[in-house]
Amino acid sequence: MNFMKVITTHFNADFDCLASMLAAKKLYPDAKMVFPGSQEKNVRDFLKSSDYSFQFDKLKNIPLDDITELIIVDTRLAGRIGQFESVAKKRGVSVHVYDHHPNTPQDIESEITVVKDRGSTAAIFVEILREKCISITPAEATIMALGIYEDTGSLTFTSTRPEDLEAAAYLLSSGANLNVVSDFIYRELSPEQVSLLNDLIHGLEIHDINGLPVALSSASSDRYIGDLAILTHKLKDMENLNVLFVIVTMEDRIHLVARSRIEAVDVAAVAH
Ligand SMILES: [Mn+2]
């Protein structure tokens, strides 16, 4: 019988996932970090350009039966962690969850649950590390800042909370390098993303719902295209929309992203 701790996150891992995994590793130093699947392209590019990729273990090298503690960050949806779903549901496995998403009926049951209303999971970890007086190196601060900046649209999305700004300020004073942050956050769109954005612009319809203009656009792609949230945000800014729903069928799954900048429309509630 072995005792193995594993830190994992959701499919298509973004910078908030990477930041949260590395921060969790500081709380669970004997845990292995394992992605359940692929990463967003900018995260892959970042890992290639750094030494951090060597700190991650490959899923295929992990004997899942040996896992006794599973630390899940930036999600708690059973369907988003791949093979770790069955591990999380196994008797005798202690599950710890750190997340900033709203509750859903598909949430994984956990022994320790740290869920806070923040724009990023990274901000939750920065608060914990500060509380525990665990120091953050400049390189770590840069990655955690990438997590916060990406998930909050550089602190501009309405999901941003004061705590995200406080965490970002703390990371800056810990030596976070904003040149690296802007290099990886403000990167150009890929040709597939530009073409999807074009499809969404052309498919845009404005509906009048109780006197309120609500924008809807849908498109499809036979392959997965990352960062739909960024494309949705760009579309909202370009067309100056207050309420926007974007539905894209990719491969065999339907992805929905909703954004609202007015309080009368709670898109998170509608999307459920
Ligand atoms: Mn997140």
mmCIF file with all atom_site columns, C-alpha atoms in Angstrom, residues 17 45 54 110 168 176 211 215 236:
data_model
loop_
_atom_site.group_PDB
_atom_site.id
_atom_site.type_symbol
_atom_site.label_atom_id
_atom_site.label_alt_id
_atom_site.label_comp_id
_atom_site.label_asym_id
_atom_site.label_entity_id
_atom_site.label_seq_id
_atom_site.pdbx_PDB_ins_code
_atom_site.Cartn_x
_atom_site.Cartn_y
_atom_site.Cartn_z
_atom_site.occupancy
_atom_site.B_iso_or_equiv
_atom_site.pdbx_formal_charge
_atom_site.auth_seq_id
_atom_site.auth_comp_id
_atom_site.auth_asym_id
_atom_site.auth_atom_id
_atom_site.pdbx_PDB_model_num
ATOM 1 C CA . CYS A 1 17  ? -4.774  26.329 -13.158 1.00 0.00 ? 17  CYS A CA 1
ATOM 2 C CA . ASP A 1 45  ? 4.232   27.931 -24.626 1.00 0.00 ? 45  ASP A CA 1
ATOM 3 C CA . PHE A 1 54  ? 9.997   19.283 -15.238 1.00 0.00 ? 54  PHE A CA 1
ATOM 4 C CA . SER A 1 110 ? -14.612 16.913 -0.628  1.00 0.00 ? 110 SER A CA 1
ATOM 5 C CA . ALA A 1 168 ? -1.936  41.125 -7.517  1.00 0.00 ? 168 ALA A CA 1
ATOM 6 C CA . ALA A 1 176 ? 6.267   39.466 -10.208 1.00 0.00 ? 176 ALA A CA 1
ATOM 7 C CA . GLY A 1 211 ? -37.009 45.854 -23.299 1.00 0.00 ? 211 GLY A CA 1
ATOM 8 C CA . ALA A 1 215 ? -26.948 39.583 -27.946 1.00 0.00 ? 215 ALA A CA 1
ATOM 9 C CA . LYS A 1 236 ? -18.477 42.143 -26.327 1.00 0.00 ? 236 LYS A CA 1
#
